[in-house]
PDB file of C-alpha atoms and ligand atoms in Angstrom:
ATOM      1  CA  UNK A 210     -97.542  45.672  -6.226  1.00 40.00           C
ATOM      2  CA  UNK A 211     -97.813  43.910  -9.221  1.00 43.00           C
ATOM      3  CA  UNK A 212    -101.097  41.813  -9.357  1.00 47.00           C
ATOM      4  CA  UNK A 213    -100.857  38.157 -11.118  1.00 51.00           C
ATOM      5  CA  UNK A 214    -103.448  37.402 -13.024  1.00 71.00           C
ATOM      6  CA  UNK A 215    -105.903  34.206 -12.305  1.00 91.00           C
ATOM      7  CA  UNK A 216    -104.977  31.181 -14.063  1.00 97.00           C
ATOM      8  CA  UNK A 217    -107.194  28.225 -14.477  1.00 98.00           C
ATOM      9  CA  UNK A 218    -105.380  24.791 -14.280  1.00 98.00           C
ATOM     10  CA  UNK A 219    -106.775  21.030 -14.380  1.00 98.00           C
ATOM     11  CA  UNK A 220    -105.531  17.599 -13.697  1.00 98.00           C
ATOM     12  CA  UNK A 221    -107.106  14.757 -15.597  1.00 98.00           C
ATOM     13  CA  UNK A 222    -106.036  11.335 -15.923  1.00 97.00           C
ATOM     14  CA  UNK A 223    -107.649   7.488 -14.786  1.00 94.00           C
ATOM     15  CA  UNK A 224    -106.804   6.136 -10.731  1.00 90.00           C
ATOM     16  CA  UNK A 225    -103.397   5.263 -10.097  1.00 89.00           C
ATOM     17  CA  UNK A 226    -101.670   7.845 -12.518  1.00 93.00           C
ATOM     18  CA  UNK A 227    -100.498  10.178  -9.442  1.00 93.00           C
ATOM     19  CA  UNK A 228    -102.411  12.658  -9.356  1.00 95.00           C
ATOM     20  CA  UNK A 229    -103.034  13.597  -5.633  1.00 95.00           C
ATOM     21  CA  UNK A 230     -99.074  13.360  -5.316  1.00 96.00           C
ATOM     22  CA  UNK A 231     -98.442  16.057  -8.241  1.00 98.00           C
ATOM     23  CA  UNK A 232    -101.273  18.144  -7.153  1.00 98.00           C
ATOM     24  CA  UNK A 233     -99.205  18.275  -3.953  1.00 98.00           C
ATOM     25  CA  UNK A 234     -96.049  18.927  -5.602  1.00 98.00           C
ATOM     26  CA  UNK A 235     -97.182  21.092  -8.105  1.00 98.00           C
ATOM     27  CA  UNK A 236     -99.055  23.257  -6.020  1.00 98.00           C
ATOM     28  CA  UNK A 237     -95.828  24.061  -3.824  1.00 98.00           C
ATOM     29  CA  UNK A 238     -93.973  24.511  -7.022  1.00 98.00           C
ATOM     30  CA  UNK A 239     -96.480  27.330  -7.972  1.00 97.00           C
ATOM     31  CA  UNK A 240     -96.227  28.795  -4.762  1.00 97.00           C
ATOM     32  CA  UNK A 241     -92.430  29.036  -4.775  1.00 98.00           C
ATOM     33  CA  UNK A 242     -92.933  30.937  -7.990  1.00 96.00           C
ATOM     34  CA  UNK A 243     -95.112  33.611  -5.936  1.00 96.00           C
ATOM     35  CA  UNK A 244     -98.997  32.277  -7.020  1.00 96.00           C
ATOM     36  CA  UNK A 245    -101.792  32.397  -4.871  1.00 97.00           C
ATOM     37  CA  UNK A 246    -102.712  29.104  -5.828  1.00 98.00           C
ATOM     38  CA  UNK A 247    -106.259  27.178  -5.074  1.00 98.00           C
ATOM     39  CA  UNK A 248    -106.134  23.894  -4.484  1.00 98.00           C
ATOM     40  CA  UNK A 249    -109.279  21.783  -5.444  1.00 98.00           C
ATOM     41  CA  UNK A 250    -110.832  18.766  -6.268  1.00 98.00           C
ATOM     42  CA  UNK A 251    -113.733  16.985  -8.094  1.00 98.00           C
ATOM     43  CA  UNK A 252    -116.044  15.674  -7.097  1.00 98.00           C
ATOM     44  CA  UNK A 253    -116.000  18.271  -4.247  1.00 98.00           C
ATOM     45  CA  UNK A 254    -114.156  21.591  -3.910  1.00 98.00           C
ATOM     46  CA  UNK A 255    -117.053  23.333  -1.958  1.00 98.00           C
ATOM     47  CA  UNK A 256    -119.287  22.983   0.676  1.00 98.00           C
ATOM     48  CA  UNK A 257    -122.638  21.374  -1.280  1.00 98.00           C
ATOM     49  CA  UNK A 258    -120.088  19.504  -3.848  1.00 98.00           C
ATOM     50  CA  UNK A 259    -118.747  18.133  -0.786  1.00 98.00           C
ATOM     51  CA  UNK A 260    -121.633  17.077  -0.104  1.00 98.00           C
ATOM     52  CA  UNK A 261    -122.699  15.393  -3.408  1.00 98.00           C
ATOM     53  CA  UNK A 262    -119.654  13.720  -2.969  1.00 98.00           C
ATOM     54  CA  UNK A 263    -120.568  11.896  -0.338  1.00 97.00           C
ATOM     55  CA  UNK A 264    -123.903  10.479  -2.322  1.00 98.00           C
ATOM     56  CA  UNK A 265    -121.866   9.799  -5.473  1.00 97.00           C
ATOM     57  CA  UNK A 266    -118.979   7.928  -3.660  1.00 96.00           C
ATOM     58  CA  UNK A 267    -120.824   5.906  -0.869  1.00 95.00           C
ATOM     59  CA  UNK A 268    -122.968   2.818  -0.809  1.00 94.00           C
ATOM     60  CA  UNK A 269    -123.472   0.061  -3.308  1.00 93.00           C
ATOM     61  CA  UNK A 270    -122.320   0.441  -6.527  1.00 90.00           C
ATOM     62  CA  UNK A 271    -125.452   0.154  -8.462  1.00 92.00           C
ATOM     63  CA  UNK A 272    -127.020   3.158  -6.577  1.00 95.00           C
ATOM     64  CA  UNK A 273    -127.316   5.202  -8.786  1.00 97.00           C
ATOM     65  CA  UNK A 274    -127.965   4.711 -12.957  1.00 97.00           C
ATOM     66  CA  UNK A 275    -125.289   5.994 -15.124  1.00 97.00           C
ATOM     67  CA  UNK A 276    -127.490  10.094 -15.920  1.00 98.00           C
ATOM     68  CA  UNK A 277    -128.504  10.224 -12.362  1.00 98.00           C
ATOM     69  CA  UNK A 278    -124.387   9.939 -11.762  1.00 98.00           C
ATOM     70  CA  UNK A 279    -123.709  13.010 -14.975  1.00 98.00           C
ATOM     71  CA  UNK A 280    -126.209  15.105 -13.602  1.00 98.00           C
ATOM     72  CA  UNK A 281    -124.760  14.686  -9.626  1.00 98.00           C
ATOM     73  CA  UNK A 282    -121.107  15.281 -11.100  1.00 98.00           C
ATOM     74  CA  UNK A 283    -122.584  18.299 -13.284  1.00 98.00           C
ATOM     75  CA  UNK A 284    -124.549  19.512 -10.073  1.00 99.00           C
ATOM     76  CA  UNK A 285    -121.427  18.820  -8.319  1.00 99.00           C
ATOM     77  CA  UNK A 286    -119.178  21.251 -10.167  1.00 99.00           C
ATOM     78  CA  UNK A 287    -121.971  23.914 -11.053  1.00 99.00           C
ATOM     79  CA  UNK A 288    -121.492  24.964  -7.140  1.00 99.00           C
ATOM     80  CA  UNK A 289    -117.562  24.202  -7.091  1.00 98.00           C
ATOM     81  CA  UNK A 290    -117.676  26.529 -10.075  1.00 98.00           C
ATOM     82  CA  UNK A 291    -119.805  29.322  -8.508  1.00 98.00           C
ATOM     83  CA  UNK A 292    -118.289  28.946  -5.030  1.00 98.00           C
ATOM     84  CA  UNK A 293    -115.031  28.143  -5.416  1.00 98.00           C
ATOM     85  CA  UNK A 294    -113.383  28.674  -8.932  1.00 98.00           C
ATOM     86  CA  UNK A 295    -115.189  31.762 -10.543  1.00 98.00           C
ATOM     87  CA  UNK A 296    -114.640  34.139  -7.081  1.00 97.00           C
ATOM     88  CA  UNK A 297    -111.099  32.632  -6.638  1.00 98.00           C
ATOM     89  CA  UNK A 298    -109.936  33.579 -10.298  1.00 98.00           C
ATOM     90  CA  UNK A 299    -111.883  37.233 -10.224  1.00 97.00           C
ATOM     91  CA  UNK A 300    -109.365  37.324  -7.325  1.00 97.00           C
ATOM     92  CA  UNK A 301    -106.515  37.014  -9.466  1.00 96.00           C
ATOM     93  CA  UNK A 302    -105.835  33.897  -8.182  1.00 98.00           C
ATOM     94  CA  UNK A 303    -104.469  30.574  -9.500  1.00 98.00           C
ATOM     95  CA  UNK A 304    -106.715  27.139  -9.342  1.00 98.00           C
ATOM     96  CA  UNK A 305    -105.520  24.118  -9.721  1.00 98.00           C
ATOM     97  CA  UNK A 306    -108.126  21.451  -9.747  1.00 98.00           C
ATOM     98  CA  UNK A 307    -107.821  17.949  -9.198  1.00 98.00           C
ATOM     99  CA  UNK A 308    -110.476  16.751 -12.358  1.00 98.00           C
ATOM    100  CA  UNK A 309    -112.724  18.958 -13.723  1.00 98.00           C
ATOM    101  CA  UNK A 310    -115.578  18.710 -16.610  1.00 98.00           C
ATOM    102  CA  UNK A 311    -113.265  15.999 -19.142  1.00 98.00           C
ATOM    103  CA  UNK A 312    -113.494  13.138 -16.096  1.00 98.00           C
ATOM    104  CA  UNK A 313    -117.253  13.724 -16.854  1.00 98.00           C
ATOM    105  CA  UNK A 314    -116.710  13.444 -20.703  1.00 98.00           C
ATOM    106  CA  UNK A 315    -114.111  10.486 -20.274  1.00 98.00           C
ATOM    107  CA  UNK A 316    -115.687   8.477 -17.620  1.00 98.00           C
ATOM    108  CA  UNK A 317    -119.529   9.095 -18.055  1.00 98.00           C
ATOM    109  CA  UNK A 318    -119.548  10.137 -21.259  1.00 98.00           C
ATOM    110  CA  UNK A 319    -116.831   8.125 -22.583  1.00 97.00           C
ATOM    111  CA  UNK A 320    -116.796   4.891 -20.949  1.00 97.00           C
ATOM    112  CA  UNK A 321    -120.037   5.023 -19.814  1.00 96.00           C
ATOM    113  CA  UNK A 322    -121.603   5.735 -23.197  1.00 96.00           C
ATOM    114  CA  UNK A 323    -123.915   8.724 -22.209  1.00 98.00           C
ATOM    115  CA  UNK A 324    -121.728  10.811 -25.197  1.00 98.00           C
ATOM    116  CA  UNK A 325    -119.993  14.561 -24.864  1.00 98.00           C
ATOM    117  CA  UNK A 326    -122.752  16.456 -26.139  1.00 98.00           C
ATOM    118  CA  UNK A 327    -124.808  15.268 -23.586  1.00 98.00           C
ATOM    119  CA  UNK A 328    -122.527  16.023 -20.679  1.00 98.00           C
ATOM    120  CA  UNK A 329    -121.244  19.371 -22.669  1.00 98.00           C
ATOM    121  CA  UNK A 330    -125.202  20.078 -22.266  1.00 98.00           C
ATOM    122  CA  UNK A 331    -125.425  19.773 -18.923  1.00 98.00           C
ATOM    123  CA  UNK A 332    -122.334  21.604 -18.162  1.00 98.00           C
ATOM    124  CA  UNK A 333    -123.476  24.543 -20.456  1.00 98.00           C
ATOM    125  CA  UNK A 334    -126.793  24.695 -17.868  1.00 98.00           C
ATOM    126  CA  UNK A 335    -124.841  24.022 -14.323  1.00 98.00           C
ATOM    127  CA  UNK A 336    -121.269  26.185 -15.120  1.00 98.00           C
ATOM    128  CA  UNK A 337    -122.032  28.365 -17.909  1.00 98.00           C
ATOM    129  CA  UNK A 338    -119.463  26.434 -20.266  1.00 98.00           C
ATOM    130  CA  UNK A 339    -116.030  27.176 -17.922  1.00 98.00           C
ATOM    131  CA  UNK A 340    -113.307  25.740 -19.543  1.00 98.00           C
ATOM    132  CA  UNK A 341    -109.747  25.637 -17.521  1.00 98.00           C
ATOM    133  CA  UNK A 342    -106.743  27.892 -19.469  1.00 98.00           C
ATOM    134  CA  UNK A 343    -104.895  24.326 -19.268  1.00 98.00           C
ATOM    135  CA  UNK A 344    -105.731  20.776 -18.998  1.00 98.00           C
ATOM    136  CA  UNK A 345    -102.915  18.476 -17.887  1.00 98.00           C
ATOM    137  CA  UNK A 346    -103.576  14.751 -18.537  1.00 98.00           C
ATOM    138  CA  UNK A 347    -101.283  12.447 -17.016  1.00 98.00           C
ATOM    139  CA  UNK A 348    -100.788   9.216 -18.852  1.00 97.00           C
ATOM    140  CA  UNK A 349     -99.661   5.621 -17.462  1.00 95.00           C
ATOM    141  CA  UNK A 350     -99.757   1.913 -19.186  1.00 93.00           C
ATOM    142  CA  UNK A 351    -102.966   0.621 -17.635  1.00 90.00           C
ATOM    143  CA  UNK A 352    -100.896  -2.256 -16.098  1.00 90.00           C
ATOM    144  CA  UNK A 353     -98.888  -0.185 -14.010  1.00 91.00           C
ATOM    145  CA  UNK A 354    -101.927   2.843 -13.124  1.00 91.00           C
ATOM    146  CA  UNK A 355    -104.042  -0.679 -11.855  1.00 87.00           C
ATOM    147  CA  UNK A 356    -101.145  -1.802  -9.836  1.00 88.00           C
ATOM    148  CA  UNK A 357    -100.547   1.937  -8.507  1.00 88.00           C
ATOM    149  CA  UNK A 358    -104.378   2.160  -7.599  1.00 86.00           C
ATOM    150  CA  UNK A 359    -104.684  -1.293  -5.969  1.00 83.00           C
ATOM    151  CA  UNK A 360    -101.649   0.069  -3.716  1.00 85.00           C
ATOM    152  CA  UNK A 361    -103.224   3.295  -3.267  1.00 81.00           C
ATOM    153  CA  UNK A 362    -107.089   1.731  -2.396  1.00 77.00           C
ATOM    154  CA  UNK A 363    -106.249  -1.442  -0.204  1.00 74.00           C
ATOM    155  CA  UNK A 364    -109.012  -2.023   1.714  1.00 64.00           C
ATOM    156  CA  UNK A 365    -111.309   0.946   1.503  1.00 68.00           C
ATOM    157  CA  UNK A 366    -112.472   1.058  -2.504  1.00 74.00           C
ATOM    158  CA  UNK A 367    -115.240   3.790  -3.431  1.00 84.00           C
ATOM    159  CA  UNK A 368    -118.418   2.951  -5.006  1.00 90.00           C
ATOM    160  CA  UNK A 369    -116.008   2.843  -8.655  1.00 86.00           C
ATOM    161  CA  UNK A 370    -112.924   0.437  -7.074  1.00 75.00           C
ATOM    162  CA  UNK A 371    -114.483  -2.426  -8.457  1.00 77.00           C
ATOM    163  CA  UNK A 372    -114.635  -1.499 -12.275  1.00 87.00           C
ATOM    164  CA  UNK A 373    -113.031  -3.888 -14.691  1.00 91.00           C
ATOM    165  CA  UNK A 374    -109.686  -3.387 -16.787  1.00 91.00           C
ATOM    166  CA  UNK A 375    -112.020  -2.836 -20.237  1.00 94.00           C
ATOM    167  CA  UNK A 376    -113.667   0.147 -18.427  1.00 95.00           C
ATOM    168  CA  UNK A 377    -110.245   1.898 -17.350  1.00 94.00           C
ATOM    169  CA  UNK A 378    -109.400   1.128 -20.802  1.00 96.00           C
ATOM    170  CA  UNK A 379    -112.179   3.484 -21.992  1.00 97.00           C
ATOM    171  CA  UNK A 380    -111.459   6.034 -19.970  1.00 97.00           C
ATOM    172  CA  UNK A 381    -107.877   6.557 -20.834  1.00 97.00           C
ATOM    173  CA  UNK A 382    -108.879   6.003 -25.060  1.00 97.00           C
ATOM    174  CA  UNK A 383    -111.850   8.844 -23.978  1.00 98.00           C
ATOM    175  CA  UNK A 384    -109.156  11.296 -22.482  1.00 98.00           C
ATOM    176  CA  UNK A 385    -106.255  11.071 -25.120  1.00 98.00           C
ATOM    177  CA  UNK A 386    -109.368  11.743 -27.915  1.00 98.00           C
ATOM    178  CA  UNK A 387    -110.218  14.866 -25.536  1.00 98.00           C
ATOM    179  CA  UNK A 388    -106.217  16.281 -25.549  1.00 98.00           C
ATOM    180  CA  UNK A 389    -106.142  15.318 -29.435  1.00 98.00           C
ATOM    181  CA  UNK A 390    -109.415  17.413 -30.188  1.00 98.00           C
ATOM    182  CA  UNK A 391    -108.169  20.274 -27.953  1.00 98.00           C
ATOM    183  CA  UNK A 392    -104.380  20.635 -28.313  1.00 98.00           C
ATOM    184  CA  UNK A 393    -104.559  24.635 -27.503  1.00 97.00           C
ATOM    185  CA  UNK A 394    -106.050  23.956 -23.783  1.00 98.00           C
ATOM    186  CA  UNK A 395    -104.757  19.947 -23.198  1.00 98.00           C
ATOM    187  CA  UNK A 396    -100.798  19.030 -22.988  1.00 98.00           C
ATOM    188  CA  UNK A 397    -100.276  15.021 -22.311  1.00 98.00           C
ATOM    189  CA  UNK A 398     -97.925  14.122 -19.535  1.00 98.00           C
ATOM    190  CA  UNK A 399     -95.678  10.827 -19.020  1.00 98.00           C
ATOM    191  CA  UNK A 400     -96.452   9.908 -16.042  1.00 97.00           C
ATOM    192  CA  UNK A 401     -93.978   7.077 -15.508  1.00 96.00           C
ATOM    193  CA  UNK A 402     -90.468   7.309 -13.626  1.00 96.00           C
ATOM    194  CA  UNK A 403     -89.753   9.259 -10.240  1.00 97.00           C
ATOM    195  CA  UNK A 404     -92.383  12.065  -9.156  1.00 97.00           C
ATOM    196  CA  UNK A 405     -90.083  14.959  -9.171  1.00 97.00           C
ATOM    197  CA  UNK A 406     -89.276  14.542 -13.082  1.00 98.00           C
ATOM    198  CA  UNK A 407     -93.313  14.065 -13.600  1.00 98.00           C
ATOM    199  CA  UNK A 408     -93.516  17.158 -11.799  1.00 98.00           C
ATOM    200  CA  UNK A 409     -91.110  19.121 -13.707  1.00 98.00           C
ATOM    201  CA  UNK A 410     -92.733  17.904 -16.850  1.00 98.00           C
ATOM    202  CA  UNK A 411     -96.242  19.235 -15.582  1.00 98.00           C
ATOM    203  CA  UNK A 412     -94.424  22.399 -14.789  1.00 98.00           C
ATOM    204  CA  UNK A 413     -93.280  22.916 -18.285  1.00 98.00           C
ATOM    205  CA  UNK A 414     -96.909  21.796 -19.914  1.00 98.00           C
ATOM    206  CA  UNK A 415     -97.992  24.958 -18.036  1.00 97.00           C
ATOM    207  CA  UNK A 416     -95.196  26.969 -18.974  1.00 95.00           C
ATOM    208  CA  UNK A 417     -95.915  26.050 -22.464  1.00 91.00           C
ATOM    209  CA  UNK A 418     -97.724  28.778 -24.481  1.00 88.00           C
ATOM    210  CA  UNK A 419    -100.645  28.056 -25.799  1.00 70.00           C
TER     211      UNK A 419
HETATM  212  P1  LIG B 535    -110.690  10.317  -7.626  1.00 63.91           P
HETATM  213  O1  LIG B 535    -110.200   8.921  -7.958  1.00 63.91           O
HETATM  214  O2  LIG B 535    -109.925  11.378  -8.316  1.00 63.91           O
HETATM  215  O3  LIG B 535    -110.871  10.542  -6.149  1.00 63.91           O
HETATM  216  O4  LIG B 535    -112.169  10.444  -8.280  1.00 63.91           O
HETATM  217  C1  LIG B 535    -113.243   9.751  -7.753  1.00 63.91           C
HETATM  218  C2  LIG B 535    -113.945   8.939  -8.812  1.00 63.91           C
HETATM  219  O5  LIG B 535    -114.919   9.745  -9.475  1.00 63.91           O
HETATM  220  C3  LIG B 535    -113.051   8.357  -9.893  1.00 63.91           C
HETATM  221  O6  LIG B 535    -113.444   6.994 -10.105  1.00 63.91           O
HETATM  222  C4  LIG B 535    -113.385   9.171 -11.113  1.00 63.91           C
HETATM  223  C5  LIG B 535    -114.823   9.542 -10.880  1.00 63.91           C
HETATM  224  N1  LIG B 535    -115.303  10.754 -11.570  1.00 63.91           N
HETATM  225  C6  LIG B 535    -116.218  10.605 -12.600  1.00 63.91           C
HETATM  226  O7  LIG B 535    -116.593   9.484 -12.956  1.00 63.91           O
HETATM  227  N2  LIG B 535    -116.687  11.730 -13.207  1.00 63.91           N
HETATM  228  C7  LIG B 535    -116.311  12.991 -12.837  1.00 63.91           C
HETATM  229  O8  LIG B 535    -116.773  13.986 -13.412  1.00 63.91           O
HETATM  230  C8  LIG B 535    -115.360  13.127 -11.755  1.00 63.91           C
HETATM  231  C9  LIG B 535    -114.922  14.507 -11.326  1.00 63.91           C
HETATM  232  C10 LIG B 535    -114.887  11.991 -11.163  1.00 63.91           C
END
């Protein structure tokens, strides 16, 4: 038996760019190919991040201040890391995660001015600095990811529905600066027209030496 080694993959992009559909879709496309793939997301992915998820998604939007928020998300994925991703790649097994560390960098450190080195600090204390093999950041024109995400959230919005179209413009000008600084780990994805070609794209980003 041939063992496969673990492979590291994550998702990135602002609401309404697909993601949850081509982490579906992707995930049985790995599988077809033979990997035992990991499905995950952030914030979550483990019992306690689970359970951080909870505090960080419910109740009024103002409850907590912007650092409480990085340090939850950083506590967050310091026990998806140690719980979930680090024993399922020792395994040999593939994870795909549904966001990872860069939503932290584009969203609180990005939009929310707290700054990368800041959040790179605290992920450096709570996950020893893991870094996914590939990042795959979907991209949509913020007109069309709003009306995708208003769609999507109709009538039960989390603690972030209500942010404001200069916000989600932050975010997606703090994740193409990520992919541009790291072109070795990021690949940017169109994420307009039907799933399946979005999917086949994501497939080839992966395939994609580094
Ligand atoms: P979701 O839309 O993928 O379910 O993510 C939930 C929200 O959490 C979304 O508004 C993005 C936000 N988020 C951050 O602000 N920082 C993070 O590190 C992560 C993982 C998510």
């Amino acid at each position: 038996m041939t063992t496969t080694p673990g492979r590291f993959l994550s998702l990135e992009g602002g609401e309404g760019a697909g993601k949850s559909t081509q982490m579906r879709a992707l995930s049985a496309a790995l599988r077809a190919r033979g990997h035992d793939v990991v499905e995950t997301r952030e914030p979550g992915g483990s019992a306690g991040a689970e359970a951080i998820r909870r505090l960080l998604l419910e109740g009024a939007a103002d409850r907590w201040t912007a650092r409480t928020e990085a340090m939850l998300f950083a506590a967050a994925r310091a026990d998806h890391v140690a719980r979930t991703i680090r024993p399922a790649l020792a395994a040999g097994r593939w994870v795909l995660t549904d966001r990872f560390l860069d939503s932290s960098l584009a969203y609180q450190g990005g939009a929310d001015s707290i700054g990368a080195d800041q959040i790179r600090a605290l992920h450096a204390i709570g996950s020893e600095g893991l870094l996914p093999d590939r990042t795959l950041l979907l991209t949509l024109p913020l007109a069309e990811a709003t009306a995708r995400a208003a769609a999507r959230d109709a009538g039960h919005s989390d603690r972030f529905g209500a942010r404001d179209a200069g916000y989600h413009q932050r975010v997606a000008d703090a994740f193409l600066a990520l992919a541009h600084a790291a072109p070795a780990r990021f690949r940017i994805v169109d994420a307009t027209g039907p799933a399946e070609r979005v999917t086949e794209r994501l497939l080839a980003a992966i395939d994609d030496p580094a």
